[in-house]
XYZ file of C-alpha atoms in Angstrom:
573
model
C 110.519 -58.548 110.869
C 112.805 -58.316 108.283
C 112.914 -60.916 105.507
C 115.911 -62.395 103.524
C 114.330 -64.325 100.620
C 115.913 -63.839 97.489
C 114.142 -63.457 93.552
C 114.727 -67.619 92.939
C 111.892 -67.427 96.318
C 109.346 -65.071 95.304
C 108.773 -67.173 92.552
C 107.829 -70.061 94.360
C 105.377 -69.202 97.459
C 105.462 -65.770 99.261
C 103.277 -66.759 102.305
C 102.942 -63.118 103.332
C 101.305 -61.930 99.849
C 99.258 -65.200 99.980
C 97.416 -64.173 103.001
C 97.752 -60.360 102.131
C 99.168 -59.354 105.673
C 102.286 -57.747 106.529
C 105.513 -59.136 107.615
C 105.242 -57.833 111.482
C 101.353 -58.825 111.206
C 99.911 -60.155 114.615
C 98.178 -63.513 115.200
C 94.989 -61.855 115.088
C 95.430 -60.317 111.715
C 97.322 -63.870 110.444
C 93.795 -65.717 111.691
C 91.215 -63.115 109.403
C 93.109 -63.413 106.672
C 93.660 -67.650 107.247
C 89.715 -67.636 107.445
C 88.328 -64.728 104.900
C 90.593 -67.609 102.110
C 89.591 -70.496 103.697
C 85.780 -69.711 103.032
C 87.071 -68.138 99.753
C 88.724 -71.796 98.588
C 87.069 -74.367 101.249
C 86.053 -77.548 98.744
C 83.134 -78.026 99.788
C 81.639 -74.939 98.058
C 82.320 -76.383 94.951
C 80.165 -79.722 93.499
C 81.993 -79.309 89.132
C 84.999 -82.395 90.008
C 87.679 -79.720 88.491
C 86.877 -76.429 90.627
C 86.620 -79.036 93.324
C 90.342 -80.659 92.924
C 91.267 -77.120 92.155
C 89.999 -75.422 94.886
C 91.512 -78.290 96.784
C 94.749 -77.426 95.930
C 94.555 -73.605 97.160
C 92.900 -74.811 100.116
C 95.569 -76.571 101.026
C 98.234 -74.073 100.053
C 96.489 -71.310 101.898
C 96.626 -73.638 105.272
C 100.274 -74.496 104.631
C 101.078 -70.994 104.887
C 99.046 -70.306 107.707
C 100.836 -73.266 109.960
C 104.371 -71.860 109.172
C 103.395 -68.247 110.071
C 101.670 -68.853 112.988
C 104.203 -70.859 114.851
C 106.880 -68.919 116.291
C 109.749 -70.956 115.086
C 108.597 -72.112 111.899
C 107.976 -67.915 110.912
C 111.571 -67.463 112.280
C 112.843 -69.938 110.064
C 110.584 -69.098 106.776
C 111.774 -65.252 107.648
C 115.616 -65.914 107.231
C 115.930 -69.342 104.905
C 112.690 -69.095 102.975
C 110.445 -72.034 101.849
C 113.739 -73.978 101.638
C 114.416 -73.778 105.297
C 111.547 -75.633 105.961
C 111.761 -78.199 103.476
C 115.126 -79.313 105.339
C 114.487 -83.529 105.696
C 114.569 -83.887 109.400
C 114.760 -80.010 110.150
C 118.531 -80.648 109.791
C 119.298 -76.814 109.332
C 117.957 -76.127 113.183
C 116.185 -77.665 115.781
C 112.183 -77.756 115.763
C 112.462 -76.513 119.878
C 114.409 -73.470 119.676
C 113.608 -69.805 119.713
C 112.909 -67.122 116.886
C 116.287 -65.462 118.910
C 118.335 -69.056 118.917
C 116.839 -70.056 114.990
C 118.960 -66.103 114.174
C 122.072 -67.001 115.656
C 122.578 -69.941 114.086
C 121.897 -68.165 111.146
C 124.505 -66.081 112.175
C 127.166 -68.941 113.234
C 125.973 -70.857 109.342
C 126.909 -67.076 107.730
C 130.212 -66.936 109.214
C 131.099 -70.308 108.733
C 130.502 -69.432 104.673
C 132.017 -66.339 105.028
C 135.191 -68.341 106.219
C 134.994 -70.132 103.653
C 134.952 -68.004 101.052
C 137.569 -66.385 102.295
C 140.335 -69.536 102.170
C 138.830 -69.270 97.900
C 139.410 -65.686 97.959
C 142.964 -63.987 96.608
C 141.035 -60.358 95.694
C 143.444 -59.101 93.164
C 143.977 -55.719 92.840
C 145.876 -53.808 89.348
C 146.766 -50.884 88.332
C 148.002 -49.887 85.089
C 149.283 -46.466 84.495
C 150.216 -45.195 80.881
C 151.733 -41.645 80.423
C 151.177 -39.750 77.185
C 153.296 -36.432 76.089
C 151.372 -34.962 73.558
C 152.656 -31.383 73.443
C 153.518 -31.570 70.154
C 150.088 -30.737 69.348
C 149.871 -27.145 70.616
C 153.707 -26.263 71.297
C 154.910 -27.228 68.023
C 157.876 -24.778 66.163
C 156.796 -22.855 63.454
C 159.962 -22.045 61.624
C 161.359 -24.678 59.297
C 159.307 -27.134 61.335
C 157.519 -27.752 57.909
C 160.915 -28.820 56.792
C 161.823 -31.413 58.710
C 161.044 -35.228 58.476
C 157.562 -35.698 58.967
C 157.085 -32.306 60.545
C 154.053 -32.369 59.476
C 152.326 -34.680 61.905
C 152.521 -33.929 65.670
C 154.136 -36.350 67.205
C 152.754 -37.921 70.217
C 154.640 -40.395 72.535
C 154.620 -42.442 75.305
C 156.598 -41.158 77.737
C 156.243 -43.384 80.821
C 154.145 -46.670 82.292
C 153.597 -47.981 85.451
C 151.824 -51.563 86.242
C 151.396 -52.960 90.148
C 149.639 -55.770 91.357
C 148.841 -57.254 94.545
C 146.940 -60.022 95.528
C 145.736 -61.460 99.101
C 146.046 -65.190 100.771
C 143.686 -65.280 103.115
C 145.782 -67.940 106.191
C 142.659 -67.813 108.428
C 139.938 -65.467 109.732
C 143.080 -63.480 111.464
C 145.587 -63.828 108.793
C 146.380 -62.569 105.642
C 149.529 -62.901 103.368
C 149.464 -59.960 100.931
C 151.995 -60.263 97.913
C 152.256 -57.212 95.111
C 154.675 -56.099 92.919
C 155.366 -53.079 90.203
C 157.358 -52.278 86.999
C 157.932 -48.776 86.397
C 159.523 -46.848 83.404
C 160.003 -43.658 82.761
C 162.027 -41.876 78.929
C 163.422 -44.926 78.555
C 164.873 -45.696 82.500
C 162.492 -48.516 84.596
C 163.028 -50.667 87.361
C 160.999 -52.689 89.198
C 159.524 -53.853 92.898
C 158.120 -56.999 95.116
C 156.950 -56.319 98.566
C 155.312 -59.440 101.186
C 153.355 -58.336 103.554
C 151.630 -60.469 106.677
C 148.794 -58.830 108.325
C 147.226 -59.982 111.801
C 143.460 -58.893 113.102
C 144.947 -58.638 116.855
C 140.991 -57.836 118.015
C 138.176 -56.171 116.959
C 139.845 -52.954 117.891
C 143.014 -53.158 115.735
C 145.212 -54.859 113.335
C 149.400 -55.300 112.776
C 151.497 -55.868 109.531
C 155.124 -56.537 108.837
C 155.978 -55.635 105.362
C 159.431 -56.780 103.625
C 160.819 -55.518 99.971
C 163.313 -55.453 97.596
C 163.957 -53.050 94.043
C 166.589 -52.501 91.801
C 166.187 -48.696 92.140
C 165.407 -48.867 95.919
C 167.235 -51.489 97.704
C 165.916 -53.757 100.647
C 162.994 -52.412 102.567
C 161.332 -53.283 106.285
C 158.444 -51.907 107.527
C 155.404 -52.299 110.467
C 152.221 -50.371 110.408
C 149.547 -50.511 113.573
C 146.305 -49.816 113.378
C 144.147 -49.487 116.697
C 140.368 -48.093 117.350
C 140.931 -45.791 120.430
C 137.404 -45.121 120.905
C 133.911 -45.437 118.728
C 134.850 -42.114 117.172
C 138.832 -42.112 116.981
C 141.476 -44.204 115.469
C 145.176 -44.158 114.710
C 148.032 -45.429 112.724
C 151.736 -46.150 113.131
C 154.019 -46.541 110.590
C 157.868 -46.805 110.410
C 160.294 -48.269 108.196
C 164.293 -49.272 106.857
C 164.785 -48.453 103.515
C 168.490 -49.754 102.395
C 170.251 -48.123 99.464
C 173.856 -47.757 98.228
C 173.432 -43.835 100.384
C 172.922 -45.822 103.678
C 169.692 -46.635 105.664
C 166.842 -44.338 105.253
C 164.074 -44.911 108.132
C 160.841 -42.889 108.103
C 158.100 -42.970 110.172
C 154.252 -41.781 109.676
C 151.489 -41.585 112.396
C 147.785 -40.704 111.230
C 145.155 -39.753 113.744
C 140.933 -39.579 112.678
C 137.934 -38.542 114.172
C 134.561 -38.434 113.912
C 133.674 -34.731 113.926
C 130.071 -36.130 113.297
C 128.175 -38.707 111.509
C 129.456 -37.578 107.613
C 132.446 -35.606 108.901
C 136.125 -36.901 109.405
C 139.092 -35.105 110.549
C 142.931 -36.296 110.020
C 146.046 -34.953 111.973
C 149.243 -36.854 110.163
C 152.697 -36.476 110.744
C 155.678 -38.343 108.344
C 158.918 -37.914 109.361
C 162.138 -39.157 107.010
C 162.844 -38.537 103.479
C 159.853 -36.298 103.000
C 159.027 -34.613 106.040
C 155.606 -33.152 107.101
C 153.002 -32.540 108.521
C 148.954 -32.716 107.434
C 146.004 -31.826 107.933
C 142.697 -32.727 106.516
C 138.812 -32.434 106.940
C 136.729 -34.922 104.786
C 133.027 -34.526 104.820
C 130.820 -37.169 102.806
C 127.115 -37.092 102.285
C 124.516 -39.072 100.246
C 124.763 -36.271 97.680
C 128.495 -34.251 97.888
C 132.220 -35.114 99.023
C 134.083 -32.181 100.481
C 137.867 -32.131 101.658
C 139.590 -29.480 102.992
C 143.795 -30.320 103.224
C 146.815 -28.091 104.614
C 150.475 -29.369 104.789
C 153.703 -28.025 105.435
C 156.821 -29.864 104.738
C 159.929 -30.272 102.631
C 159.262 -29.897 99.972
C 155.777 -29.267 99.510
C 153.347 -27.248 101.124
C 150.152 -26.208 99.963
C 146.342 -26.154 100.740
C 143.933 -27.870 98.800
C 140.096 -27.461 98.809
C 138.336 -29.778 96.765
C 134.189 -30.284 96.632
C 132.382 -33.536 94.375
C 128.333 -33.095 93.763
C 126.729 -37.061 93.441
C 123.722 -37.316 91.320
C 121.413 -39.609 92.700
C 120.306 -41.111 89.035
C 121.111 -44.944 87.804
C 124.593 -43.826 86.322
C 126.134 -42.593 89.949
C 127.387 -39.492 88.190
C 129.547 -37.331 89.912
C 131.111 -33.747 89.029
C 134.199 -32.417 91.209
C 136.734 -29.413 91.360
C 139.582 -28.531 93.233
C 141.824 -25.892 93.787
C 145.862 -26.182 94.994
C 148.159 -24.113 95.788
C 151.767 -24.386 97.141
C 155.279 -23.893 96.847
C 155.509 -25.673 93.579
C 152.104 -23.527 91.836
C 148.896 -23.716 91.677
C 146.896 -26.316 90.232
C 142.946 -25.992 89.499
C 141.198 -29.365 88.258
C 137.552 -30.318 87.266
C 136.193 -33.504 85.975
C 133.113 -35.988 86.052
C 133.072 -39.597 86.399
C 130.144 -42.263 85.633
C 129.125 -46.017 85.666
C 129.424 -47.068 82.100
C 128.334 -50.777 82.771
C 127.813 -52.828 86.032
C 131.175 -53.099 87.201
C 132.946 -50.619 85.175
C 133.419 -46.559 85.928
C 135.140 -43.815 83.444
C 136.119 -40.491 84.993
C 138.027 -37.385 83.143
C 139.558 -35.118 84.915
C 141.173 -31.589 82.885
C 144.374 -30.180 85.212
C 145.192 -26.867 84.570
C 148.131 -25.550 86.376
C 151.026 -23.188 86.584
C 154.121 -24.029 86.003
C 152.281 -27.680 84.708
C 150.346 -26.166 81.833
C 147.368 -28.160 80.553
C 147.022 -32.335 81.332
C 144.249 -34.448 80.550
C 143.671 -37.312 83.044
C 141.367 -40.239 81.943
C 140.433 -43.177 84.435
C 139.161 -46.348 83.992
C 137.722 -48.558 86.903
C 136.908 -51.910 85.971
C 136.222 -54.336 88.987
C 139.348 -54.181 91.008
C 141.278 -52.938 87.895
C 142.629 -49.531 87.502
C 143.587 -47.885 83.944
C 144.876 -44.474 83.936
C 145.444 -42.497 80.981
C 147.629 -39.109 82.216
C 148.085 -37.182 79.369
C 150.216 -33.788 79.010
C 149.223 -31.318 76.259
C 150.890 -28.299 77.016
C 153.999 -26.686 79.014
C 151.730 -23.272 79.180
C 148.317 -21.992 79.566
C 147.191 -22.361 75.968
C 143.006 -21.416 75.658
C 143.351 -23.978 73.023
C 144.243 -26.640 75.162
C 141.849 -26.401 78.031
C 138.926 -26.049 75.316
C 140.066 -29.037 73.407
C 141.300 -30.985 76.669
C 137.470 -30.102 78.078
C 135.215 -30.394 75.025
C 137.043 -33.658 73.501
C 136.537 -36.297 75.643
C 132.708 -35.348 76.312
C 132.044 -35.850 72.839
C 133.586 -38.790 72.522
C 131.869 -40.357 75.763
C 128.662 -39.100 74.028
C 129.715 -40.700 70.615
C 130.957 -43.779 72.293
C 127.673 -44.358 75.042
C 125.390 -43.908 71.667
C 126.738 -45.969 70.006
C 128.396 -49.046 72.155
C 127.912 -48.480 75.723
C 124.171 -48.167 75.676
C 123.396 -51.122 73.053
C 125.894 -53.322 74.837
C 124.361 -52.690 78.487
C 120.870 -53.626 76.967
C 122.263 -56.408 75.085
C 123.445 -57.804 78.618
C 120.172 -56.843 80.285
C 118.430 -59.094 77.489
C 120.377 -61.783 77.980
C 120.070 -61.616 81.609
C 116.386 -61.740 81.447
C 116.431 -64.515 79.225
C 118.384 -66.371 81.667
C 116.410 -65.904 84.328
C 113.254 -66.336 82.686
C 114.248 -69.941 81.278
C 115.292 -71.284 85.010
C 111.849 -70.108 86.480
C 109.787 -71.625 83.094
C 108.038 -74.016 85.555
C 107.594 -72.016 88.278
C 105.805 -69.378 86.027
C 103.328 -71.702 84.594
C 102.677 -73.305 87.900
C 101.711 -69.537 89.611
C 99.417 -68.428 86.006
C 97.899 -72.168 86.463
C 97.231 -71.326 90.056
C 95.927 -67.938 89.283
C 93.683 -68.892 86.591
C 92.029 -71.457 88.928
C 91.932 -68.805 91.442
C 90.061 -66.695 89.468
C 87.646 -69.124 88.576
C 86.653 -69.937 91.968
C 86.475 -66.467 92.914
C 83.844 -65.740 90.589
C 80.512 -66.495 92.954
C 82.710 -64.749 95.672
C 83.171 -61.790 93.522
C 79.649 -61.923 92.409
C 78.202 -61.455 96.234
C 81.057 -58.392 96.804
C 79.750 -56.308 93.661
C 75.894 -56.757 94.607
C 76.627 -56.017 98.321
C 78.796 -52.796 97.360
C 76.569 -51.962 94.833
C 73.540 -51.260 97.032
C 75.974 -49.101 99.160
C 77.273 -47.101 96.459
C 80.550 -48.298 97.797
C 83.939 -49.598 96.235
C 83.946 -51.224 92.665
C 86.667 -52.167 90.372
C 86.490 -51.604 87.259
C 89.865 -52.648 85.775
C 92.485 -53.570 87.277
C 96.096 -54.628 85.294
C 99.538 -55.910 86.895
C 102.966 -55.862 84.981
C 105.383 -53.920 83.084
C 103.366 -50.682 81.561
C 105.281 -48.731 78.680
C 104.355 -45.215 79.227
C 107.668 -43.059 78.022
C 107.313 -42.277 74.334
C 111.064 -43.354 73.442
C 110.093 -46.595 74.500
C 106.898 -47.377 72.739
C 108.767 -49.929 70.419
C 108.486 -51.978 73.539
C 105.720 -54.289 74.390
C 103.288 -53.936 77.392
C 103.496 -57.431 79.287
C 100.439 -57.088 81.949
C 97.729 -58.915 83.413
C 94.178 -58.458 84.308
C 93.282 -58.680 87.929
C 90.322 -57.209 87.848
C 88.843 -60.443 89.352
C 91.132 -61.520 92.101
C 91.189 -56.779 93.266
C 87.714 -57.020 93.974
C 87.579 -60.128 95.560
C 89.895 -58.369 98.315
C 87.894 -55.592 98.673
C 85.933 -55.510 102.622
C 83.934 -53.107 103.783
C 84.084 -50.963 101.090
C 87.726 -51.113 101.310
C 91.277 -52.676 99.861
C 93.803 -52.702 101.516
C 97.217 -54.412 100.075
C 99.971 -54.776 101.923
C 103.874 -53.638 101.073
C 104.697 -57.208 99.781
C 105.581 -57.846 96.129
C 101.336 -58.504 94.739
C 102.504 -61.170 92.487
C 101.691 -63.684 95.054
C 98.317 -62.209 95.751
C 95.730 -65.041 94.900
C 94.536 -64.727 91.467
C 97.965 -62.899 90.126
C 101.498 -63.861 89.068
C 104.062 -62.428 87.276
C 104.470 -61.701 83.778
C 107.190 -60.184 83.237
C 109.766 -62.112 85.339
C 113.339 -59.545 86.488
C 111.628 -56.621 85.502
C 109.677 -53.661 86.883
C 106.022 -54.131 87.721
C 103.144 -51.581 88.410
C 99.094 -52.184 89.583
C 97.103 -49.553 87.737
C 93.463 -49.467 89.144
C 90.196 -47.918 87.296
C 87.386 -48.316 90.394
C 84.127 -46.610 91.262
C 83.756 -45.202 94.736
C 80.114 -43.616 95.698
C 79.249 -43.191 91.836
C 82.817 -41.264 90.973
C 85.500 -42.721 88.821
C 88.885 -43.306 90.401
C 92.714 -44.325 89.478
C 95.881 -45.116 90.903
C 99.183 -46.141 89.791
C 101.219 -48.359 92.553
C 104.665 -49.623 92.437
C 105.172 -53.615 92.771
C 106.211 -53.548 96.657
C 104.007 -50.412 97.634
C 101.409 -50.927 100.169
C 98.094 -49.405 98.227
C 94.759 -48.349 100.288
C 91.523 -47.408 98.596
C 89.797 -45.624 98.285
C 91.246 -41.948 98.454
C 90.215 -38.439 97.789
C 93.422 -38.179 95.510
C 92.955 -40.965 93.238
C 89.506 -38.878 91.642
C 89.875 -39.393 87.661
C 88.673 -36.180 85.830
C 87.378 -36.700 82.339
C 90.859 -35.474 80.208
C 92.381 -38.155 82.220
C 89.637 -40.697 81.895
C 89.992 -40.641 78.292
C 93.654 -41.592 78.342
C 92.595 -44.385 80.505
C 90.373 -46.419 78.156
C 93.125 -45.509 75.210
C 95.899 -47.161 77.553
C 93.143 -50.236 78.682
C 91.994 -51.050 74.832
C 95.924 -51.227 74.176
C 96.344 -53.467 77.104
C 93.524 -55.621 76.130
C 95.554 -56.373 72.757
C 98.330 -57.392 74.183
């Protein structure tokens, strides 16, 4: 059953981790773990007034969750809303008498009512700012009498040409959009400009229709349609004509694009544009977790060329990606290679090095910030200059490298910091009110825990020795950083049955007797037990389900050594 709470939840009451059972877990396993607590927390074991009210407390919090999980509706409604689903005045959200399936699509109707919603606030702006750069000067440059001439001695680099466009959407209803955009283009010292208005209409779930109108100073008038239909699960097509109007007459063209699935990471596009510039295309896209392939041939006037170009995705924090491609036509051939990475949370830099003939040598930087586009097309060199490929190659990774040292890096863990902090001051109160419960926990597990070592004792069976919860610092470029953990020594063994403990894949810091101290950040259980006289360890991630003991958590001594180094340290802390 899959859950939907969110972070704000976990810190108030996961009912799973409270009763240690997993989300799909049965009304059998939901009753053991109800009673095993109950006996653990029941106030009448306890006669000292403050274990007693205490006690109380976690009595009663142990058979609150237990009543929402073990009715049907209530577990239906806890699975989607969380805690504040139930805590609804009146049930308002959904009624008390409907089923888990009924209680879902509501859900469903309440998530597309927002979603509607959000869409009337939404414009989604979209920019892109282009900004060409001639800077052959630097490697074509005249030798003779160049010295000579009026600041001949400095290259001269210039902007050459700039494009900016815009759009922006009006969302009229769930159906409807009104899409406005616009662009300003110069080029040596000529520009001219654009508005288009286009009206798009969701027909069915199958297809979609827009009428597009336009006017330029360059251009003229222009009046367009494009169609878009599904034709089957694995096909769809496109339709596109329109009217440009000029001083030369009307100019109508007319594109058609047809794609299939050639299997589940494989696409395959037949087009066909008729008009001004007139061919035909086609392309075979292939996209996986880890590499992006395309394979394009076109003929037309006036280009025709193939292109093969291939993109390798590292799966690491950064998504960075490395790509080539060849190209080859009537107008040259063209080889490019470049890399891309995130840079920040909603920011992405890519270069890319172009080296062509006739082009000579460019150097294209990108920029992708949110919906925001910045590209940075810079020419170096008419010919195929060694020079300029090294320089055009070599240059910007070094200044990435100089540039991620020394702002990228401190800024992203600036923002990280202050993020924490953020979320650590709203869930202040929560926080102490799960280490109060804990540390009351723990007290009353003590008699508990007390029986459990004698009994596994006497079986040579399952002890634990230490037990710690938190954030661990183990890499040695981070040992400025402070160890925030926990010891749970008590509340592990308390769990432990039949020689056994078994924890479930829920997040442990709502496990009785833990909570979490070290709120938005990565946690880890490290466990030092005893099993039939030998010494044992494990490291488990927050979420992990763990089961002990096993044949491949045995501690030899070089590592046992390292163990009580890393406990004394956490003991400090």
């Amino acid at each position: 059953m899959a859950s939907s709470l969110d972070d704000d939840e976990l810190l108030n009451d996961d009912y799973y981790s409270l009763l240690n059972v997993r989300r799909e877990a049965t009304q059998e396993e939901l009753k053991v773990a109800y009673r095993r607590l109950c006996m653990l927390y029941h106030p009448d074991k306890h006669r000292d007034p403050e274990l007693k009210r205490q006690a109380e407390q976690l009595f009663n919090l142990v058979h609150e969750a237990y009543q929402v999980l073990r009715e049907p509706q209530s577990r239906a409604i806890y699975d989607i809303y969380g805690k504040r689903g139930l805590d609804v005045d009146g049930w308002e959200v959904v009624e008390r008498k409907r089923s888990p399936a009924e209680i879902r699509e509501e859900y469903e109707r309440l998530q597309k009512e927002r979603e509607e919603r959000r869409l009337q606030q939404r414009t989604n702006p979209k920019g892109t700012i282009s900004v060409g750069v001639d800077a052959t000067d630097l490697f074509d440059q005249y030798e003779e009498d160049y010295e000579d001439m009026a600041g001949g001695g400095v290259p001269h680099v210039e902007i050459n040409k700039m494009h900016i466009s815009q759009s922006i959407e009006a969302p009229l209803s769930t159906k409807d959009t009104a899409i406005l955009s616009g662009s300003l283009s110069t080029h040596n010292g000529n520009g001219g400009g654009t508005i288009n208005l286009a009206f798009r209409r969701v027909t069915s779930a199958n297809g979609w229709g827009e009428v597009e109108v336009g006017a330029g100073d360059t251009q003229g008038p222009l009046l367009g349609m494009k169609i878009f239909r599904n034709l089957t699960s694995r096909c769809f097509a496109t339709a596109q004509c329109g009217l440009q109007f000029s001083s030369r007459g009307v100019r109508p063209g007319v594109t058609t694009l047809l794609a299939r699935h050639l299997d589940k990471n494989t696409m395959g596009y037949l087009q066909w544009r008729w008009g001004i510039q007139s061919s035909m295309n086609t392309s075979i896209v292939r996209d996986t977790k880890s590499s992006h392939f395309t394979l394009a041939m076109q003929f037309g006037i006036p280009h025709t060329f193939v292109m093969m170009s291939y993109q390798y995705k590292f799966q690491d924090d950064d998504q960075t990606k490395i790509k080539g491609s060849v190209k080859s036509g009537f107008f040259g051939t063209v080889v490019e290679y470049g890399a891309e990475r995130k840079i920040s949370r909603h920011s992405v830099l890519g270069a890319t090095v172009s080296v062509g003939v006739p082009q000579g040598v460019s150097l294209k930087i990108k920029l992708n910030r949110a919906s925001q586009t910045y590209f940075f097309p810079i020419h170096l060199t008419d010919q195929l200059l060694p020079s300029a490929v090294f320089y055009a190659t070599v240059g910007p990774l070094v200044f990435y490298l100089a540039i991620q040292q020394l702002i990228i890096r401190p800024y992203v863990r600036a923002q990280k910091e202050e993020d924490l902090d953020k979320q650590r001051e709203g869930s202040a109160s929560n926080i102490a009110r799960k280490k109060q419960e804990a540390e009351s926990a723990v007290l009353l597990m003590q008699e508990s825990v007390r029986r459990i070592i004698e009994t596994e004792e006497s079986r040579m069976g399952l002890i634990i020795l230490n037990a710690w919860y938190g954030k661990f610092v183990t890499d040695n470029s981070r040992k400025h950083e402070r160890a925030k953990v926990i010891d749970v020594t008590v509340p592990l063994q308390c769990l432990v049955k039949d020689s056994k403990l078994i924890l479930t894949e829920a997040t442990k810091s709502g496990i009785p007797g833990f909570y979490d101290p070290c709120v938005g950040e990565e946690k880890s259980l490290k466990v030092l037990y005893q099993f039939r006289g030998v010494m044992h360890q494990v490291l488990s991630g927050d979420a992990e389900p763990l089961r002990i003991p096993k044949n491949a958590h045995l501690l030899d001594c070089a590592k046992m050594g390292r163990y009580r180094q890393n406990s004394e340290a956490c003991k400090h802390v």
